[in-house]
Coordinates of C-alpha atoms in Angstrom, one line a residue:
M1 CA -65.5 29.2 3.8
E2 CA -66.1 32.0 1.5
T3 CA -64.7 34.8 3.6
I4 CA -65.3 38.6 3.5
L5 CA -61.8 39.0 1.9
T6 CA -62.8 37.1 -1.1
S7 CA -62.2 39.4 -4.2
L8 CA -63.6 39.4 -7.7
N9 CA -60.2 39.6 -9.3
S10 CA -60.5 36.2 -11.0
T11 CA -64.2 36.6 -11.8
S12 CA -65.6 38.5 -14.7
I13 CA -69.2 39.4 -14.5
S14 CA -71.1 41.1 -17.4
S15 CA -74.2 43.2 -16.7
D16 CA -75.8 42.3 -20.0
T17 CA -75.4 38.5 -19.9
T18 CA -76.4 35.6 -17.7
T19 CA -73.1 33.8 -18.0
T20 CA -70.5 34.1 -15.4
T21 CA -67.0 32.8 -16.3
T22 CA -64.6 32.1 -13.3
S23 CA -61.0 31.6 -13.9
I24 CA -59.3 29.0 -11.8
N25 CA -55.7 29.4 -11.0
D26 CA -55.5 32.1 -13.6
D27 CA -53.6 30.3 -16.3
T28 CA -54.8 26.8 -16.1
K29 CA -58.4 26.3 -16.3
N30 CA -61.6 28.2 -17.0
I31 CA -65.0 27.0 -15.7
S32 CA -68.2 28.5 -17.0
T33 CA -71.3 28.6 -14.9
T34 CA -74.7 29.9 -15.6
T35 CA -76.5 32.2 -13.3
T36 CA -79.5 34.6 -13.4
N37 CA -80.9 37.8 -12.0
I38 CA -77.6 39.7 -12.2
K39 CA -78.1 42.8 -10.4
S40 CA -75.1 44.9 -11.4
E41 CA -71.4 44.6 -12.4
N42 CA -70.4 43.4 -9.0
E43 CA -73.4 41.5 -7.7
E44 CA -75.2 38.4 -8.8
E45 CA -77.8 36.2 -7.0
I46 CA -78.4 32.5 -7.2
L47 CA -81.1 30.5 -5.5
I48 CA -79.6 27.9 -3.0
P49 CA -81.1 24.6 -3.7
S50 CA -82.2 22.2 -0.9
L51 CA -80.6 19.0 -1.9
L52 CA -82.7 16.7 0.1
S53 CA -86.5 16.4 0.6
S54 CA -87.5 16.0 4.3
E55 CA -90.4 16.9 6.7
L56 CA -87.8 19.2 8.3
I57 CA -87.6 21.4 5.2
S58 CA -90.3 24.1 5.5
N59 CA -89.0 26.3 2.6
S60 CA -86.5 25.2 0.0
K61 CA -86.4 28.7 -1.7
N62 CA -85.9 31.1 1.2
S63 CA -82.2 32.1 0.7
M64 CA -79.9 33.0 -2.3
I65 CA -76.3 33.6 -3.0
K66 CA -75.0 37.1 -3.8
Q67 CA -71.6 38.3 -4.8
S68 CA -69.9 41.6 -4.1
K69 CA -66.4 42.9 -4.3
E70 CA -66.2 43.4 -0.6
K71 CA -67.7 40.1 0.6
G72 CA -67.1 37.7 -2.3
R73 CA -70.0 35.2 -2.3
Y74 CA -72.4 35.4 0.6
V75 CA -76.0 34.4 1.5
V76 CA -79.0 36.6 2.0
A77 CA -82.7 35.8 2.8
K78 CA -84.9 35.8 -0.2
Q79 CA -87.9 36.4 2.0
D80 CA -88.6 37.0 5.7
I81 CA -87.7 34.1 7.8
K82 CA -89.0 33.4 11.3
A83 CA -86.7 32.1 14.0
G84 CA -87.0 28.3 14.4
E85 CA -89.8 28.0 11.9
S86 CA -87.7 27.7 8.8
I87 CA -84.7 25.7 8.0
V88 CA -82.6 28.0 5.9
F89 CA -80.6 25.3 4.3
R90 CA -80.0 21.6 4.5
E91 CA -77.2 19.7 2.7
E92 CA -75.4 16.5 2.4
P93 CA -71.6 16.7 2.2
Y94 CA -70.0 16.5 -1.2
V95 CA -67.3 14.3 0.4
V96 CA -67.1 13.2 4.0
C97 CA -64.9 10.9 6.1
M98 CA -64.4 9.7 9.7
N99 CA -61.4 10.9 11.6
Y100 CA -58.5 8.6 11.4
K101 CA -58.6 6.3 14.4
D102 CA -61.4 8.1 16.1
P103 CA -62.4 6.7 19.4
Y104 CA -65.9 6.0 18.0
E105 CA -64.8 4.7 14.7
R106 CA -66.5 1.3 15.4
K107 CA -69.7 2.8 16.6
I108 CA -70.4 5.0 13.7
C109 CA -71.1 3.7 10.2
H110 CA -68.3 5.0 7.9
H111 CA -70.7 5.2 4.9
C112 CA -74.1 6.5 6.2
F113 CA -72.7 8.0 9.6
G114 CA -75.6 6.2 11.5
L115 CA -74.9 5.9 15.2
S116 CA -74.9 2.6 17.0
S117 CA -77.4 2.6 19.9
T118 CA -78.8 0.4 22.6
T119 CA -81.9 0.8 24.8
S120 CA -79.6 2.6 27.3
K121 CA -78.6 5.0 24.7
S122 CA -75.0 4.9 25.9
M123 CA -72.4 4.9 23.3
T124 CA -69.7 3.9 25.6
T125 CA -71.3 0.5 26.4
T126 CA -73.0 -0.4 23.1
P127 CA -71.4 -3.2 21.1
D128 CA -69.1 -2.2 18.2
F129 CA -70.1 -2.7 14.6
T130 CA -68.6 -5.9 13.3
L131 CA -68.6 -5.4 9.6
H132 CA -65.5 -3.8 8.3
C133 CA -63.0 -3.9 5.4
E134 CA -60.9 -7.0 5.8
T135 CA -58.0 -5.4 3.9
C136 CA -57.3 -2.1 5.6
K137 CA -59.3 -2.7 8.8
I138 CA -60.1 0.9 9.5
V139 CA -63.5 1.2 7.8
W140 CA -66.6 0.0 9.7
Y141 CA -70.2 -0.4 8.6
C142 CA -73.6 -0.8 10.1
S143 CA -74.9 -3.2 7.5
N144 CA -74.0 -5.1 4.4
Y145 CA -76.1 -2.5 2.5
C146 CA -73.7 0.2 3.5
K147 CA -70.6 -1.9 3.0
T148 CA -71.7 -2.8 -0.6
N149 CA -72.7 0.8 -1.4
D150 CA -69.4 2.1 -0.2
L151 CA -67.4 -0.2 -2.4
T152 CA -67.7 2.3 -5.2
Y153 CA -65.2 4.6 -3.3
H154 CA -63.5 2.2 -0.9
K155 CA -62.1 -0.1 -3.5
H156 CA -60.1 2.9 -4.8
E157 CA -58.8 4.1 -1.5
C158 CA -58.2 0.8 0.4
F159 CA -54.6 0.4 -0.7
T160 CA -53.7 4.0 0.2
Y161 CA -55.4 3.5 3.6
K162 CA -53.3 0.3 4.3
R163 CA -50.2 2.1 3.4
M164 CA -51.2 5.3 5.4
Q165 CA -51.5 3.2 8.6
S166 CA -47.9 2.0 8.4
S167 CA -46.5 5.5 7.6
S168 CA -44.9 7.4 10.4
Q169 CA -44.5 10.7 8.6
F170 CA -48.1 11.8 9.1
D171 CA -50.0 12.3 12.4
S172 CA -53.7 11.4 12.8
S173 CA -54.8 14.9 11.8
C174 CA -52.9 14.6 8.5
K175 CA -54.1 11.1 7.9
T176 CA -57.8 12.4 8.2
S177 CA -56.9 15.1 5.7
I178 CA -55.5 12.4 3.4
K179 CA -58.7 10.4 3.7
L180 CA -60.8 13.4 2.7
L181 CA -58.6 14.4 -0.1
L182 CA -58.7 10.8 -1.5
K183 CA -62.5 10.9 -1.6
L184 CA -62.4 14.3 -3.4
I185 CA -60.0 12.8 -6.1
I186 CA -62.2 9.7 -6.3
K187 CA -65.2 11.9 -6.9
Q188 CA -63.4 13.7 -9.7
Y189 CA -62.4 10.3 -11.1
L190 CA -65.9 8.9 -11.0
E191 CA -67.4 12.0 -12.8
I192 CA -64.9 11.8 -15.5
K193 CA -65.6 8.2 -16.1
E194 CA -69.4 8.8 -16.0
L195 CA -69.1 11.6 -18.5
S196 CA -66.9 9.5 -20.9
T197 CA -69.4 6.6 -20.6
S198 CA -72.2 9.0 -21.5
L199 CA -70.3 10.2 -24.6
T200 CA -69.6 6.7 -26.0
P201 CA -71.3 5.9 -29.3
S202 CA -73.5 3.3 -27.8
S203 CA -74.9 5.6 -25.2
S204 CA -75.3 8.4 -27.7
S205 CA -77.3 6.3 -30.2
S206 CA -79.5 4.9 -27.5
S207 CA -80.4 8.5 -26.5
S208 CA -80.7 9.9 -30.1
S209 CA -84.5 9.5 -30.2
S210 CA -84.9 11.9 -27.3
S211 CA -82.0 14.2 -28.0
S212 CA -84.0 16.9 -29.7
S213 CA -86.5 17.2 -26.9
S214 CA -83.8 17.1 -24.1
S215 CA -81.5 19.6 -25.8
S216 CA -84.3 22.1 -26.0
S217 CA -85.2 21.4 -22.4
S218 CA -81.7 21.8 -21.2
S219 CA -81.2 25.0 -23.1
S220 CA -84.1 26.6 -21.5
S221 CA -83.2 25.3 -18.1
S222 CA -79.5 26.1 -18.1
S223 CA -80.1 29.8 -18.0
S224 CA -82.2 29.6 -14.8
S225 CA -81.2 28.8 -11.3
P226 CA -82.6 25.7 -9.3
S227 CA -86.0 26.8 -7.9
S228 CA -87.1 23.4 -6.5
I229 CA -85.8 20.3 -5.0
N230 CA -86.1 18.5 -8.3
D231 CA -84.2 21.2 -10.1
S232 CA -81.5 21.2 -7.5
L233 CA -81.0 17.4 -7.9
S234 CA -80.7 17.8 -11.7
N235 CA -78.1 20.5 -11.0
A236 CA -76.0 18.5 -8.5
V237 CA -72.8 19.8 -7.3
K238 CA -69.8 18.7 -9.5
F239 CA -66.1 18.7 -9.0
K240 CA -65.6 21.8 -11.2
D241 CA -67.9 23.6 -8.8
I242 CA -65.6 22.6 -5.9
L243 CA -62.7 24.3 -7.8
T244 CA -64.5 27.6 -7.5
L245 CA -64.3 27.7 -3.7
E246 CA -61.8 30.0 -2.0
T247 CA -58.2 28.6 -1.7
N248 CA -56.3 31.4 0.1
L249 CA -53.2 29.7 -1.3
N250 CA -51.0 32.8 -0.9
K251 CA -52.0 33.0 2.8
F252 CA -50.8 29.7 4.1
S253 CA -47.4 29.5 5.8
T254 CA -44.4 27.9 3.9
Q255 CA -44.4 25.1 6.5
R256 CA -48.0 24.2 5.9
I257 CA -47.6 24.1 2.1
T258 CA -44.6 21.9 2.6
E259 CA -46.9 19.5 4.6
F260 CA -49.4 19.6 1.8
R261 CA -46.6 18.8 -0.7
M262 CA -45.6 15.7 1.3
I263 CA -49.2 14.6 1.4
S264 CA -49.6 15.0 -2.4
K265 CA -46.4 13.0 -3.0
F266 CA -47.7 10.3 -0.8
I267 CA -51.0 10.1 -2.5
E268 CA -49.5 10.2 -6.0
K269 CA -47.2 7.4 -5.0
T270 CA -49.8 5.1 -3.5
M271 CA -53.0 5.8 -5.6
E272 CA -54.1 3.4 -8.5
K273 CA -52.3 4.1 -11.8
E274 CA -55.7 4.2 -13.6
F275 CA -56.5 7.5 -11.7
L276 CA -53.5 9.2 -13.3
K277 CA -54.5 7.9 -16.7
V278 CA -58.0 9.2 -16.4
I279 CA -57.4 12.4 -14.4
C280 CA -54.1 13.4 -16.1
P281 CA -54.1 12.0 -19.7
T282 CA -51.2 14.1 -20.8
N283 CA -47.6 14.5 -19.5
K284 CA -48.2 18.2 -18.9
E285 CA -51.2 17.4 -16.6
V286 CA -49.2 14.7 -14.7
I287 CA -46.6 17.3 -13.9
E288 CA -49.3 19.7 -12.7
F289 CA -51.0 17.0 -10.6
Q290 CA -49.1 17.7 -7.3
N291 CA -49.7 21.4 -7.5
N292 CA -53.4 20.8 -8.1
L293 CA -53.4 18.5 -5.1
I294 CA -52.0 21.3 -3.0
K295 CA -54.7 23.7 -4.2
L296 CA -57.4 21.0 -3.3
M297 CA -55.9 20.8 0.2
C298 CA -56.1 24.6 0.6
I299 CA -59.9 24.3 -0.6
L300 CA -60.5 21.6 2.0
E301 CA -58.7 23.4 4.8
C302 CA -60.6 26.7 4.1
N303 CA -64.0 25.2 3.4
S304 CA -64.6 22.0 5.3
H305 CA -66.9 21.5 8.3
D306 CA -66.4 19.4 11.3
I307 CA -68.8 16.6 11.7
S308 CA -69.6 16.9 15.3
F309 CA -72.1 14.6 17.1
T310 CA -73.5 14.8 20.5
I311 CA -72.7 11.3 21.8
P312 CA -75.2 9.8 24.4
Q313 CA -73.7 8.7 27.6
A314 CA -75.0 6.4 30.3
T315 CA -77.1 8.9 32.1
K316 CA -79.9 10.9 30.4
S317 CA -78.2 14.3 31.3
S318 CA -74.7 13.4 30.3
Y319 CA -73.3 13.7 26.8
E320 CA -70.1 14.1 24.9
Y321 CA -69.9 16.6 21.9
C322 CA -67.0 15.7 19.8
S323 CA -65.8 15.8 16.2
I324 CA -65.9 12.6 14.7
G325 CA -65.3 13.5 11.0
I326 CA -64.9 16.0 8.4
G327 CA -67.0 17.0 5.3
L328 CA -66.9 19.5 2.5
F329 CA -70.4 21.1 1.9
Y330 CA -70.3 23.2 -1.3
H331 CA -73.3 25.4 -0.7
S332 CA -72.6 25.8 3.0
S333 CA -69.3 27.3 2.2
M334 CA -71.0 30.3 0.8
F335 CA -72.2 31.5 4.3
N336 CA -70.0 34.1 5.9
H337 CA -68.9 33.9 9.4
S338 CA -70.3 36.1 12.3
C339 CA -69.6 36.1 16.0
N340 CA -73.2 37.3 16.2
P341 CA -74.8 34.9 13.8
N342 CA -78.5 34.6 12.9
I343 CA -78.4 30.8 12.2
C344 CA -76.9 27.8 13.7
K345 CA -75.7 24.5 12.3
V346 CA -77.2 21.2 13.4
I347 CA -75.6 17.9 12.4
E348 CA -78.4 15.4 12.0
S349 CA -77.7 12.0 13.5
K350 CA -79.7 8.8 13.2
Q351 CA -79.4 6.0 15.7
H352 CA -79.5 2.4 14.5
P353 CA -81.3 -0.3 16.4
Q354 CA -78.9 -3.0 17.6
P355 CA -77.8 -5.4 16.2
I356 CA -78.0 -4.5 12.5
S357 CA -74.4 -5.4 11.4
T358 CA -75.4 -8.7 9.8
E359 CA -78.5 -7.4 8.1
N360 CA -78.5 -6.8 4.3
V361 CA -81.1 -4.1 4.4
E362 CA -81.5 -0.7 2.7
Y363 CA -81.2 1.3 5.9
S364 CA -79.1 4.2 6.4
G365 CA -78.4 7.3 8.6
N366 CA -78.3 10.8 7.2
F367 CA -74.7 10.7 5.6
A368 CA -73.6 13.6 8.0
T369 CA -76.3 15.9 6.7
H370 CA -76.5 19.3 8.5
S371 CA -79.1 21.9 8.7
M372 CA -78.9 25.7 8.9
I373 CA -81.6 26.8 11.4
A374 CA -82.7 30.4 12.0
I375 CA -82.1 31.5 15.6
K376 CA -83.5 35.0 15.1
D377 CA -86.1 36.5 12.8
I378 CA -84.3 37.3 9.5
K379 CA -85.6 40.0 7.2
K380 CA -85.6 39.8 3.4
D381 CA -82.3 40.7 1.9
E382 CA -80.5 40.3 5.3
E383 CA -77.2 38.4 5.2
I384 CA -77.4 35.0 6.7
S385 CA -74.3 34.0 8.6
F386 CA -73.2 31.3 11.1
N387 CA -70.3 30.9 13.4
Y388 CA -67.2 29.1 12.3
I389 CA -65.7 29.0 15.7
Q390 CA -67.0 29.1 19.3
V391 CA -68.4 32.4 20.0
T392 CA -67.9 32.3 23.7
L393 CA -64.2 32.9 23.2
S394 CA -62.7 36.3 24.0
K395 CA -62.6 38.8 21.2
V396 CA -58.8 38.4 21.0
D397 CA -59.0 34.7 20.8
R398 CA -61.8 34.7 18.2
L399 CA -59.8 37.1 15.9
K400 CA -56.6 35.1 16.3
K401 CA -58.5 31.9 15.6
L402 CA -60.3 33.1 12.5
E403 CA -57.0 34.7 11.2
S404 CA -55.0 31.6 11.6
G405 CA -57.7 29.1 10.5
Y406 CA -59.6 31.0 7.9
H407 CA -57.3 33.7 6.9
F408 CA -59.6 36.9 7.4
Q409 CA -60.2 39.5 9.9
C410 CA -63.8 39.4 11.2
K411 CA -65.8 42.6 10.9
C412 CA -69.1 41.5 12.5
P413 CA -70.9 43.6 15.1
S414 CA -69.0 41.8 17.9
C415 CA -65.6 42.4 16.4
I416 CA -65.9 46.0 14.9
G417 CA -63.4 48.5 16.3
D418 CA -60.4 48.1 18.6
I419 CA -60.4 45.6 21.6
N420 CA -62.2 48.1 24.0
N421 CA -65.0 49.2 21.5
K422 CA -68.0 49.5 23.8
A423 CA -70.5 49.0 20.9
A424 CA -68.8 45.6 20.0
I425 CA -68.6 44.6 23.6
K426 CA -72.3 45.3 24.2
S427 CA -73.4 43.6 21.0
H428 CA -71.5 40.4 21.9
S429 CA -72.6 40.4 25.6
Q430 CA -76.2 40.7 24.5
F431 CA -75.8 37.8 22.0
V432 CA -74.1 35.5 24.4
E433 CA -76.7 36.3 27.2
K434 CA -79.8 35.5 24.9
Y435 CA -78.6 32.8 22.6
I436 CA -75.8 30.7 24.3
C437 CA -77.0 27.7 26.2
K438 CA -76.5 27.6 29.9
S439 CA -77.2 24.0 30.6
K440 CA -76.2 22.7 34.0
S441 CA -75.3 19.3 32.5
G442 CA -71.9 20.5 31.3
N443 CA -69.9 23.5 30.1
C444 CA -72.0 23.7 26.9
S445 CA -71.4 26.5 24.4
G446 CA -74.2 25.6 22.0
I447 CA -76.5 28.0 20.4
L448 CA -80.2 28.1 21.2
F449 CA -83.0 28.1 18.6
P450 CA -86.8 28.1 19.2
L451 CA -88.7 24.9 18.2
N452 CA -92.4 24.3 19.1
D453 CA -92.3 26.9 21.9
N454 CA -89.2 25.4 23.3
L455 CA -85.6 26.5 23.2
I456 CA -83.4 23.8 21.7
C457 CA -79.6 23.7 22.0
N458 CA -77.7 22.7 18.9
I459 CA -75.2 20.8 21.1
C460 CA -76.6 19.2 24.2
R461 CA -80.2 18.7 23.0
P462 CA -79.6 17.5 19.4
I463 CA -82.3 16.4 16.9
I464 CA -82.4 12.8 16.7
L465 CA -84.3 11.5 13.7
K466 CA -86.4 8.5 14.4

């Protein structure tokens, strides 16, 4: 996540221009991005695009990214937002994967993340999906449609998956990290291939008739931020954008960096040689490849989100809330953490009718899309934040978890001052009392948000899209 410790040391912002140049890794690569409405030397704002159209989206232009020396990049309300009435933000993951050997790996589609279901709604008794990759045997699909569409990625990762299964040097958690890192590298590879294809003589000649009109259009649009769903789709997140996310590279332990280096060597050894030719065309870039993989792993560790579903059980009141995967959400990484948040995250799940595993239909789940929903009224220009960790933990445990996992010291209203700070204790107690679910169906620690005059828990009463 973009933390409150993010600095502008590697970012140069000019007050009289609309171009922000971010230096990545200081001496290796520069990435230029275009922004607008620069407020001052240390602050800029960018509209957050809503990447998907849906009846759930009530406002696609109600938040924006700002940047300051103290907080780095963070999100504020562009206008007043009512609790429960506006989805602040909704986003598909840039890359996503199921946990390695997850208990539900055969009941959730590895491409669209649609849940298998029966009339009883019990995931423990429902039949497994039957479609899977015959080679690696660890990727499962709800339909031939999803299996075919996932081939773009899976044909490049399958061999590494197969080798990974027989490797004893990594635990299941590391193997999940390998899966996500592979998808990120494949994404980079596909973008490079797409760009090279678009620059071939045949493609350029076929587009020459429209080049003058498109160039004038692109030049006018490049200086403005996305202001609608269509604009955001045309400004889709690219690999170069991912490289601008916080790495916290100098804050990881030597042991963790050593683990990252082992993973990078394994991937380099097992990945297709074509990847190295495309991603690293020169000898110098090949040498830097492992270091770049380590930086990517730091980005993933600091910015990834758990994909946690509420898994239906046999009885109506019983459920299991568990992490079944991990995803990288670029725009969601701009939200800072607070132990006293004003939005909550809801992972949208979609249940498939049974059986569908033999159908070759264009039917899918929501690709682990999540929504950020206002739990309180949010004023214009107020910072929008959500909780990275469980807020019902003690202050000591929260601070320790944030420091070890996200490498920053929380300074939200619930954490200010020393351990006995009365204002912080009161602020947190009031939040827990008002917004934490107290369901009798289990030890739920979900956050409540209003919806149609009801209070909905983001854990034990999830939104199931029909």
